[in-house]
Coordinates of C-alpha atoms and ligand atoms in Angstrom, one line a residue:
M1 CA 25.8 -9.7 6.9
L2 CA 22.4 -11.2 6.1
A3 CA 22.7 -15.0 6.1
G4 CA 20.4 -17.4 4.4
S5 CA 20.0 -20.8 6.1
T6 CA 18.4 -23.8 4.3
K7 CA 15.3 -23.4 6.6
L8 CA 14.9 -19.8 5.8
L9 CA 14.9 -20.6 2.1
D10 CA 12.1 -23.2 2.5
S11 CA 9.5 -20.9 1.0
L12 CA 11.6 -19.8 -2.0
I13 CA 11.4 -21.6 -5.4
A14 CA 14.6 -21.0 -7.3
T15 CA 16.3 -23.7 -9.3
T16 CA 18.3 -21.7 -11.8
G17 CA 21.5 -22.2 -9.8
S18 CA 22.2 -18.5 -10.4
S19 CA 21.9 -15.8 -7.8
I20 CA 21.8 -12.0 -7.4
T21 CA 23.9 -10.1 -4.8
P22 CA 22.3 -6.9 -3.7
V23 CA 24.5 -4.1 -2.4
S24 CA 23.7 -2.7 1.1
P25 CA 23.4 1.1 1.3
F26 CA 25.1 0.9 4.7
P27 CA 28.9 1.2 4.6
G28 CA 30.5 -2.0 6.0
H29 CA 27.5 -4.2 5.5
K30 CA 27.0 -7.0 3.1
I31 CA 23.9 -8.8 1.8
E32 CA 24.0 -12.5 1.2
S33 CA 23.3 -13.5 -2.5
V34 CA 19.7 -14.4 -3.3
P35 CA 18.9 -17.5 -5.4
E36 CA 17.2 -16.5 -8.6
S37 CA 14.0 -18.0 -10.0
S38 CA 13.2 -18.8 -13.6
V39 CA 9.9 -18.4 -15.5
D40 CA 9.5 -22.2 -14.9
D41 CA 10.0 -21.7 -11.2
V42 CA 7.1 -19.3 -11.2
K43 CA 4.9 -21.9 -12.9
V44 CA 6.0 -24.5 -10.2
A45 CA 5.3 -22.0 -7.4
V46 CA 1.8 -21.2 -8.7
A47 CA 1.1 -24.9 -9.3
Q48 CA 2.2 -25.7 -5.7
A49 CA 0.0 -22.8 -4.5
R50 CA -2.9 -24.1 -6.5
A51 CA -2.4 -27.6 -5.1
A52 CA -2.5 -26.1 -1.5
S53 CA -5.6 -24.0 -2.3
A54 CA -8.3 -26.5 -1.6
N55 CA -7.1 -27.6 1.8
W56 CA -6.3 -24.0 2.8
A57 CA -9.7 -22.7 1.7
A58 CA -11.4 -25.5 3.6
T59 CA -9.5 -24.8 6.8
D60 CA -11.8 -23.4 9.4
I61 CA -11.5 -19.6 9.5
E62 CA -10.8 -19.8 13.3
D63 CA -7.7 -21.9 12.6
R64 CA -6.6 -19.5 9.9
I65 CA -7.0 -16.6 12.3
K66 CA -4.9 -18.4 15.0
I67 CA -1.9 -18.5 12.7
F68 CA -2.0 -14.8 12.1
D69 CA -2.5 -14.2 15.9
R70 CA 0.7 -16.1 16.5
Y71 CA 2.4 -14.2 13.7
Y72 CA 1.6 -10.9 15.5
D73 CA 3.6 -12.1 18.5
L74 CA 6.4 -13.5 16.4
L75 CA 6.9 -10.1 14.7
F76 CA 7.6 -8.5 18.1
K77 CA 9.8 -11.4 19.3
N78 CA 11.9 -10.9 16.1
Q79 CA 11.7 -7.2 16.0
D80 CA 15.5 -6.6 16.3
L81 CA 16.3 -9.1 13.6
L82 CA 13.7 -7.7 11.3
Q83 CA 14.9 -4.1 11.8
D84 CA 18.4 -5.2 11.0
V85 CA 17.4 -6.9 7.8
I86 CA 15.2 -4.1 6.6
Q87 CA 17.8 -1.5 7.4
I88 CA 20.7 -3.4 5.8
E89 CA 18.7 -3.9 2.6
T90 CA 17.1 -0.4 2.3
G91 CA 19.4 1.9 4.3
K92 CA 16.5 3.5 6.1
A93 CA 16.7 4.9 9.7
R94 CA 15.9 2.3 12.4
S95 CA 12.7 4.0 13.6
H96 CA 11.4 3.8 10.0
A97 CA 12.3 0.1 9.8
A98 CA 10.4 -0.4 13.2
A99 CA 7.4 1.3 11.6
E100 CA 7.3 -1.4 9.0
I101 CA 6.9 -4.0 11.7
Y102 CA 4.2 -2.0 13.4
G103 CA 2.4 -1.7 10.0
V104 CA 2.4 -5.4 9.4
A105 CA 1.3 -6.0 13.1
M106 CA -1.6 -3.6 12.8
I107 CA -2.8 -5.3 9.6
A108 CA -2.5 -8.8 11.2
A109 CA -4.5 -7.6 14.2
H110 CA -7.1 -5.8 12.2
Y111 CA -7.9 -8.6 9.8
T112 CA -7.8 -11.3 12.4
K113 CA -10.5 -9.3 14.2
I114 CA -12.8 -8.7 11.2
A115 CA -12.2 -11.7 9.0
K116 CA -14.7 -14.1 10.5
K117 CA -17.7 -11.7 10.3
A118 CA -16.7 -10.1 7.0
L119 CA -16.1 -13.5 5.2
S120 CA -19.2 -15.2 6.5
P121 CA -22.2 -15.6 4.2
Q122 CA -24.3 -12.3 3.9
K123 CA -28.1 -12.5 3.7
R124 CA -29.7 -10.3 0.9
V125 CA -33.3 -9.7 -0.1
G126 CA -34.3 -12.3 -2.7
I127 CA -36.5 -11.9 -5.8
F128 CA -39.5 -12.9 -3.6
P129 CA -38.8 -11.5 -0.2
V130 CA -39.3 -14.2 2.5
L131 CA -39.8 -17.0 -0.1
T132 CA -36.4 -16.6 -1.7
K133 CA -33.4 -17.2 0.6
T134 CA -30.6 -15.3 -1.0
E135 CA -27.1 -15.1 0.4
V136 CA -23.7 -14.1 -0.8
L137 CA -20.6 -16.2 -0.1
A138 CA -17.1 -14.7 -0.2
Q139 CA -15.2 -17.3 -2.2
P140 CA -11.4 -17.0 -2.4
K141 CA -10.0 -15.9 -5.8
G142 CA -7.5 -18.9 -5.8
V143 CA -3.9 -18.0 -6.1
V144 CA -2.9 -14.3 -5.5
G145 CA 0.3 -12.9 -6.8
I146 CA 2.0 -10.1 -4.9
I147 CA 4.6 -7.9 -6.7
S148 CA 6.3 -5.6 -4.2
P149 CA 9.0 -2.9 -4.5
W150 CA 12.1 -2.3 -2.4
N151 CA 11.1 0.8 -0.4
Y152 CA 8.9 -0.9 2.3
P153 CA 10.1 -4.4 1.9
L154 CA 8.6 -6.1 4.9
T155 CA 5.3 -4.2 4.8
L156 CA 4.7 -4.3 1.1
S157 CA 5.7 -8.0 0.6
I158 CA 3.5 -9.4 3.4
Y159 CA 0.8 -7.1 4.5
D160 CA -1.4 -7.5 1.4
A161 CA -0.7 -11.2 1.6
I162 CA -2.3 -11.4 5.1
P163 CA -5.9 -10.5 4.1
A164 CA -5.5 -12.6 0.9
M165 CA -4.6 -15.7 2.9
L166 CA -7.2 -15.0 5.6
A167 CA -9.8 -15.0 2.8
G168 CA -8.7 -18.5 1.8
N169 CA -6.3 -17.7 -1.0
T170 CA -2.8 -19.0 -1.4
V171 CA -0.1 -16.5 -2.4
V172 CA 3.0 -16.3 -4.4
I173 CA 5.2 -13.3 -3.6
R174 CA 7.7 -11.7 -5.9
P175 CA 9.6 -9.2 -3.8
D176 CA 12.2 -6.8 -5.3
F177 CA 15.6 -8.6 -5.4
Q178 CA 17.2 -5.7 -3.5
T179 CA 15.1 -6.5 -0.5
A180 CA 14.4 -10.2 -0.9
W181 CA 15.6 -11.2 2.6
S182 CA 13.0 -9.0 4.2
A183 CA 10.3 -10.9 2.4
I184 CA 12.0 -14.3 3.0
H185 CA 12.1 -13.5 6.8
A186 CA 8.4 -12.4 6.7
V187 CA 7.3 -15.7 5.2
D188 CA 9.6 -17.7 7.4
L189 CA 7.9 -16.2 10.5
L190 CA 4.5 -17.2 9.0
I191 CA 5.8 -20.8 8.7
Q192 CA 7.0 -20.6 12.3
A193 CA 3.4 -19.4 13.1
G194 CA 2.0 -22.6 11.6
L195 CA 1.2 -21.7 8.0
P196 CA 0.9 -24.9 6.0
K197 CA 3.4 -25.6 3.2
G198 CA 2.6 -24.1 -0.2
V199 CA 0.2 -21.4 1.2
A200 CA 2.9 -18.7 0.8
T201 CA 5.8 -19.1 -1.5
I202 CA 8.4 -16.7 -2.9
V203 CA 10.0 -16.3 -6.3
I204 CA 12.9 -13.9 -7.0
G205 CA 13.8 -12.3 -10.3
D206 CA 13.4 -9.2 -12.4
G207 CA 10.1 -7.5 -13.0
P208 CA 9.6 -7.8 -16.7
T209 CA 10.3 -11.6 -16.8
V210 CA 9.6 -13.2 -13.4
G211 CA 7.1 -10.5 -12.3
A212 CA 5.3 -10.7 -15.7
A213 CA 5.3 -14.5 -15.6
L214 CA 3.6 -14.4 -12.3
I215 CA 0.8 -12.2 -13.7
D216 CA 0.4 -14.8 -16.4
E217 CA -0.3 -17.6 -13.9
V218 CA -2.2 -16.2 -11.0
D219 CA -6.0 -15.5 -10.4
Y220 CA -5.5 -12.0 -9.0
I221 CA -2.5 -9.6 -8.9
C222 CA -1.6 -7.2 -6.2
F223 CA 1.0 -4.8 -7.4
T224 CA 2.8 -1.9 -5.6
G225 CA 5.2 0.2 -7.6
S226 CA 5.4 3.1 -10.1
T227 CA 2.5 4.3 -12.2
A228 CA 4.4 3.4 -15.4
T229 CA 4.9 -0.2 -14.4
G230 CA 1.4 -0.3 -12.9
K231 CA -0.1 0.5 -16.2
K232 CA 1.8 -2.5 -17.8
V233 CA 0.7 -4.7 -15.0
G234 CA -3.0 -3.6 -15.3
A235 CA -2.9 -4.1 -19.1
Q236 CA -1.5 -7.6 -18.7
A237 CA -4.1 -8.5 -16.0
G238 CA -6.8 -7.0 -18.2
A239 CA -5.8 -9.2 -21.1
R240 CA -6.3 -12.2 -18.9
L241 CA -9.4 -10.8 -17.2
I242 CA -8.0 -11.2 -13.8
G243 CA -8.5 -8.6 -11.1
A244 CA -5.7 -6.3 -10.0
S245 CA -5.1 -3.8 -7.3
L246 CA -2.5 -1.3 -8.3
E247 CA -0.9 0.8 -5.6
L248 CA 1.1 3.4 -7.5
G249 CA 3.0 6.6 -7.2
G250 CA 2.1 10.0 -5.7
K251 CA 3.1 13.7 -5.7
N252 CA 1.4 14.4 -2.4
P253 CA 0.5 17.9 -1.3
M254 CA 0.5 19.5 2.2
V255 CA -1.8 22.6 2.6
V256 CA -0.8 24.8 5.5
R257 CA -3.6 27.1 6.4
A258 CA -3.1 30.6 7.9
D259 CA -4.2 29.4 11.4
A260 CA -1.8 26.4 11.5
N261 CA 0.1 25.7 14.7
L262 CA 3.9 26.0 14.0
N263 CA 4.9 22.9 15.9
T264 CA 2.2 20.7 14.4
F265 CA 3.3 21.9 11.0
L266 CA 7.0 21.2 11.6
E267 CA 6.5 17.7 13.0
S268 CA 4.0 16.8 10.3
A269 CA 6.3 18.2 7.6
I270 CA 9.4 16.3 8.8
Q271 CA 7.4 13.1 9.1
G272 CA 5.6 13.7 5.8
C273 CA 8.6 14.7 3.7
F274 CA 11.5 12.7 5.1
T275 CA 10.3 9.4 6.5
S276 CA 12.3 6.6 4.8
A277 CA 14.3 9.4 3.2
G278 CA 11.2 10.3 1.1
Q279 CA 11.1 6.9 -0.5
L280 CA 7.5 6.5 0.4
C281 CA 4.5 6.6 -1.9
I282 CA 2.6 8.8 0.5
S283 CA 5.5 11.2 1.1
I284 CA 4.8 14.9 0.8
E285 CA 6.6 16.5 -2.2
R286 CA 4.5 19.6 -2.6
M287 CA 3.9 22.1 0.2
F288 CA 1.6 25.1 0.0
I289 CA 1.7 27.6 2.8
H290 CA -0.7 30.5 3.3
E291 CA 1.0 33.8 2.2
S292 CA 0.4 35.4 5.6
I293 CA 2.7 32.9 7.4
Y294 CA 4.8 31.8 4.5
D295 CA 8.1 33.5 5.4
E296 CA 7.9 32.5 9.1
F297 CA 6.9 28.9 8.5
L298 CA 9.4 28.4 5.7
A299 CA 12.3 29.8 7.8
A300 CA 11.3 27.5 10.7
L301 CA 11.1 24.5 8.3
V302 CA 14.6 25.2 6.9
N303 CA 16.0 25.5 10.4
R304 CA 14.4 22.2 11.5
V305 CA 15.6 20.5 8.3
N306 CA 19.1 21.7 9.0
E307 CA 19.0 20.0 12.4
I308 CA 17.9 16.6 11.0
K309 CA 20.4 13.9 12.1
L310 CA 21.4 12.0 9.0
G311 CA 23.1 8.6 9.4
A312 CA 23.7 5.2 7.8
D313 CA 24.0 2.5 10.4
L314 CA 21.9 0.2 12.7
S315 CA 21.7 2.6 15.7
W316 CA 18.6 4.5 16.8
N317 CA 20.7 7.8 16.6
Y318 CA 19.4 9.1 13.2
E319 CA 16.2 10.7 12.0
V320 CA 16.8 10.0 8.3
G321 CA 18.8 7.3 6.7
S322 CA 20.1 6.6 3.2
L323 CA 18.5 6.2 -0.2
G324 CA 18.2 2.6 -1.3
S325 CA 20.7 2.3 -4.2
E326 CA 22.9 4.1 -6.6
A327 CA 20.1 4.2 -9.1
V328 CA 17.8 6.0 -6.7
A329 CA 20.5 8.4 -5.5
S330 CA 21.5 9.4 -9.0
R331 CA 17.8 9.8 -10.0
V332 CA 17.1 12.1 -7.0
E333 CA 20.4 14.0 -7.6
K334 CA 19.4 14.6 -11.2
A335 CA 15.8 15.7 -10.4
V336 CA 17.2 18.3 -8.0
A337 CA 19.9 19.5 -10.4
T338 CA 17.4 19.8 -13.2
A339 CA 15.0 21.8 -11.0
I340 CA 17.9 24.1 -10.0
S341 CA 19.0 24.5 -13.6
E342 CA 15.4 25.5 -14.4
G343 CA 15.4 28.2 -11.8
A344 CA 14.4 26.5 -8.5
V345 CA 16.4 27.4 -5.3
A346 CA 17.5 24.9 -2.7
L347 CA 17.1 26.6 0.7
T348 CA 18.8 23.6 2.3
G349 CA 20.1 20.3 1.1
G350 CA 20.4 19.5 -2.5
K351 CA 23.5 17.3 -2.5
R352 CA 24.7 13.8 -1.8
R353 CA 26.7 13.0 1.4
P354 CA 29.2 10.3 0.6
D355 CA 30.9 11.1 3.9
I356 CA 27.9 9.5 5.6
G357 CA 27.0 6.7 3.1
P358 CA 27.3 6.2 -0.6
Y359 CA 23.6 6.9 -1.4
V360 CA 22.8 9.4 1.4
F361 CA 21.1 12.5 0.0
E362 CA 20.4 15.6 2.2
P363 CA 16.8 16.5 3.0
T364 CA 16.1 19.2 0.5
V365 CA 13.7 22.2 0.5
L366 CA 13.2 24.0 -2.8
T367 CA 11.5 27.3 -3.6
G368 CA 10.9 29.1 -6.9
V369 CA 9.3 26.0 -8.5
T370 CA 7.0 26.9 -11.4
K371 CA 4.5 25.0 -13.4
D372 CA 6.7 24.5 -16.4
M373 CA 9.4 22.7 -14.4
K374 CA 9.7 18.9 -14.4
I375 CA 9.7 18.7 -10.6
Y376 CA 6.3 20.5 -10.4
R377 CA 4.5 17.3 -11.4
E378 CA 7.0 14.4 -11.5
E379 CA 7.4 12.2 -8.4
V380 CA 11.0 12.4 -7.1
F381 CA 10.7 9.6 -4.6
G382 CA 13.4 11.0 -2.4
P383 CA 13.9 13.6 0.4
V384 CA 12.8 16.6 -1.6
V385 CA 9.9 19.0 -1.2
Y386 CA 9.1 22.3 -2.8
V387 CA 7.2 25.1 -1.1
L388 CA 4.9 27.7 -2.6
P389 CA 2.6 30.4 -1.1
F390 CA -1.2 30.6 -1.6
K391 CA -3.8 33.3 -1.1
D392 CA -6.9 31.4 0.1
D393 CA -8.4 28.0 0.4
E394 CA -9.7 28.0 -3.2
E395 CA -6.2 28.5 -4.5
A396 CA -4.7 25.9 -2.1
I397 CA -7.3 23.3 -3.3
A398 CA -6.6 24.1 -6.9
L399 CA -2.8 23.8 -6.4
A400 CA -3.3 20.5 -4.5
N401 CA -5.5 19.1 -7.2
D402 CA -3.1 20.2 -10.0
S403 CA -1.6 16.7 -10.3
E404 CA -2.4 13.5 -12.2
Y405 CA -1.8 11.7 -9.0
G406 CA -4.2 11.4 -6.0
L407 CA -2.7 9.2 -3.3
S408 CA -2.3 11.1 0.0
A409 CA -2.6 14.7 1.1
S410 CA -2.3 16.7 4.3
V411 CA -4.0 19.8 5.7
I412 CA -2.5 21.7 8.6
S413 CA -5.0 23.9 10.5
K414 CA -6.4 24.7 14.0
D415 CA -9.8 25.0 12.5
L416 CA -10.7 21.3 12.2
T417 CA -14.0 21.9 10.5
K418 CA -12.5 24.1 7.8
A419 CA -9.6 21.6 7.5
Q420 CA -12.1 18.8 6.9
E421 CA -13.9 20.8 4.3
V422 CA -10.7 21.5 2.4
A423 CA -9.7 17.8 2.8
A424 CA -12.9 16.6 1.2
R425 CA -12.2 18.8 -1.8
I426 CA -8.8 17.4 -2.5
R427 CA -8.8 14.6 -5.0
S428 CA -6.9 12.1 -3.0
G429 CA -7.4 8.6 -1.6
S430 CA -6.4 9.7 1.9
V431 CA -6.2 13.1 3.5
N432 CA -4.5 13.7 6.9
V433 CA -5.5 16.7 9.1
N434 CA -2.6 17.9 11.3
D435 CA -0.4 14.9 10.3
G436 CA 1.9 14.1 7.4
F437 CA 0.6 10.7 6.5
A438 CA 0.5 8.4 9.5
A439 CA -3.0 9.4 10.7
A440 CA -4.7 8.0 7.6
F441 CA -2.2 5.3 6.8
G442 CA -2.3 4.0 10.4
S443 CA -6.1 4.0 10.4
V444 CA -6.0 0.5 8.9
A445 CA -9.7 -0.1 9.4
A446 CA -10.2 2.5 6.6
P447 CA -9.4 2.0 2.9
M448 CA -6.1 3.2 1.5
G449 CA -5.3 3.7 -2.1
G450 CA -5.1 6.1 -5.0
M451 CA -7.3 8.2 -7.2
G452 CA -6.2 9.1 -10.8
E453 CA -2.7 7.9 -11.7
S454 CA -2.1 6.7 -8.2
G455 CA -3.8 3.4 -8.8
L456 CA -6.8 1.2 -8.7
G457 CA -8.4 -0.6 -5.7
R458 CA -7.9 -0.2 -2.0
R459 CA -5.8 -1.9 0.7
H460 CA -6.7 -1.7 4.4
G461 CA -10.2 -1.9 5.8
I462 CA -12.9 -4.3 4.7
E463 CA -12.2 -3.2 1.1
G464 CA -8.7 -4.6 1.4
L465 CA -10.0 -8.0 2.4
M466 CA -12.9 -8.4 0.1
R467 CA -10.9 -7.6 -3.1
F468 CA -9.4 -11.0 -2.6
T469 CA -12.8 -12.7 -2.8
E470 CA -15.3 -13.5 -5.5
P471 CA -18.8 -12.7 -4.3
Q472 CA -21.0 -15.8 -5.1
T473 CA -24.8 -15.4 -4.9
I474 CA -26.8 -18.5 -3.9
A475 CA -30.6 -18.0 -4.2
V476 CA -32.8 -20.8 -2.8
H477 CA -36.4 -21.5 -3.6
P478 CA -38.4 -24.3 -2.0
T479 CA -39.6 -25.2 -5.4
F480 CA -39.8 -23.5 -8.8
I481 CA -41.7 -20.2 -8.3
T482 CA -40.5 -17.7 -10.9
G483 CA -43.1 -18.6 -13.6
P484 CA -46.9 -19.2 -13.8
R485 CA -48.1 -21.3 -10.9
F486 CA -51.3 -22.6 -9.4
G487 CA -52.8 -23.2 -12.8
M488 CA -52.7 -19.5 -13.8
N489 CA -52.1 -18.5 -17.4
E490 CA -49.4 -15.9 -18.3
Q491 CA -51.9 -13.0 -18.2
K492 CA -53.2 -13.8 -14.7
W493 CA -49.7 -14.6 -13.4
N494 CA -48.3 -11.3 -14.6
S495 CA -51.2 -9.3 -13.2
L496 CA -50.5 -10.9 -9.8
I497 CA -46.8 -10.1 -10.2
S498 CA -47.4 -6.5 -11.1
R499 CA -49.7 -6.1 -8.1
A500 CA -47.1 -7.8 -5.9
F501 CA -44.4 -5.3 -7.2
R502 CA -46.5 -2.4 -6.1
I503 CA -47.4 -3.9 -2.7
L504 CA -43.8 -4.9 -1.9
K505 CA -42.6 -1.3 -2.7
K506 CA -45.3 0.1 -0.4
L507 CA -44.2 -2.2 2.4
G508 CA -40.6 -1.2 1.9
L509 CA -39.6 -4.7 0.9
R510 CA -38.5 -3.7 -2.5
Ligands
NAD1 P1 8.8 0.1 -10.2 O1 7.5 0.3 -10.9 O2 10.0 0.5 -11.1 O3 9.0 -1.3 -9.7 C1 8.2 -2.0 -8.8 C2 8.3 -3.4 -8.9 O4 7.8 -3.9 -10.1 C3 9.8 -3.8 -8.9 O5 10.1 -4.8 -8.0 C4 10.0 -4.3 -10.3 O6 10.9 -5.4 -10.4 C5 8.6 -4.8 -10.7 N1 8.4 -4.7 -12.2 C6 9.0 -3.9 -13.1 N2 8.5 -4.2 -14.4 C7 7.5 -5.1 -14.2 C8 6.7 -5.8 -15.1 N3 6.6 -5.5 -16.4 N4 5.8 -6.7 -14.6 C9 5.8 -6.9 -13.3 N5 6.6 -6.4 -12.4 C10 7.5 -5.5 -12.8 O7 8.8 1.0 -8.9 P2 10.0 1.2 -7.9 O8 10.8 2.3 -8.4 O9 10.7 0.0 -7.5 O10 9.1 1.7 -6.6 C11 8.9 3.0 -6.4 C12 7.5 3.4 -6.9 O11 6.5 2.6 -6.2 C13 7.2 4.8 -6.6 O12 6.5 5.4 -7.7 C14 6.2 4.8 -5.4 O13 5.4 5.9 -5.3 C15 5.5 3.5 -5.7 N6 4.9 2.9 -4.5 C16 3.6 3.0 -4.3 C17 3.0 2.5 -3.1 C18 1.5 2.6 -2.8 O14 1.1 2.0 -1.9 N7 0.8 3.3 -3.6 C19 3.9 2.0 -2.1 C20 5.2 2.0 -2.3 C21 5.8 2.4 -3.5

């Protein structure tokens, strides 16, 4: 049972008097009702955030950093509680819930380390080198809205908010109602770490009303969810000319080269395909194995998948947990049934396991998938992967790139040079060599995001911080010097300027 105390709800603005009661995917567990916000509550939340903006932006960066340093420690002090909340809301395995905490901690550590330098004024060459003192300030956008889905409820509700706040913005978070308590706990820990009132608030409600109302009010929107919804969010943000980062879907490929190590392949495949029961944007759903090792590697994969320990409780005993809801379970079931009706073959899995939990779906390996099948291109967002053979690197790259998406990819090979060459030719925001997804995703100093239909903008790295700022150029002259001076007429002045242009280029100053 997840309980909400008055203190926990301090950050939530919800005055409708109505509430939503999510259903836990775990048998025998209940989730406390979540108070629901109205469109007016969204306006109040953003007004409060705006009121808190000036003080927060003026707070010394060192003091802002200290709050997130304390937050890092609080995450680990509260690890058991957070794991329980995440698991009860999402149904995922405990180790996958733990990974969410590590993800947020890595982001807090990374940005507290780089924020001061990255956000400090940057000197640039001015119109008249030496004479013109030009610098760029990183001004906060103002109020940042975060709309996050249910699949990684702790990570995705808070870890974009951390760089946004470090950059001097206030944030209003609209988590998915199914996983609202994860977000409420995440913000409660921030308040415990010393975050001033109003800097982070939460609103709860459905996407098309409460989510859309948030986009109408904020100065920047950070959205994580499906490509279909992302396009609506982008259009709404575009109509208001506010910036948006859109972290969307994927149909991520794994290329297994002829020289791949079998164990590296198996562990990368299990992690890549079945973490969080495949409800992960960077999950592998397409696997291409070199024809010379295809039979051997496929048989080993099926054996390993058959050994996966499936479970739906709070223990550490299981490798893969449940899907998040009836809606997800029936969508995954339908995607697999359609593929099979179109001629695909399930070598293992392919069915629900109500004996374990109401939404548990077996890890599934499909073969015989062809280009005309729905599953060839469409994201399943569940524990389902299809496997196809390829002849050479050229064909593997063509198969990997045969997708509208471009979020994450994986190349398994002993030849690291060749693997890197293949990686660079895959149209994907991240590529992992000899890993499913964690190598790139966990490299939080490097940008992460999608090409093509997988999104716009990048989280992680300096890019993930600077998107929350407006670069402001301040150029200072001791006195007016950009027009005729020293009694010269236009002709003399321009002849001096054109000579100066040539000299400056020769000196490497322009
Ligand atoms: P979804 O697009 O259906 O919903 C995402 C969130 O958007 C939900 O909380 C929903 O309430 C809200 N929403 C719906 N309509 C809205 C609107 N008009 N305006 C504002 N908000 C609205 O996606 P989902 O099924 O909940 O999540 C799974 C999808 O998210 C998958 O496609 C997955 O790949 C993607 N995802 C991407 C990333 C990434 O980093 N790229 C991470 C996690 C999930």
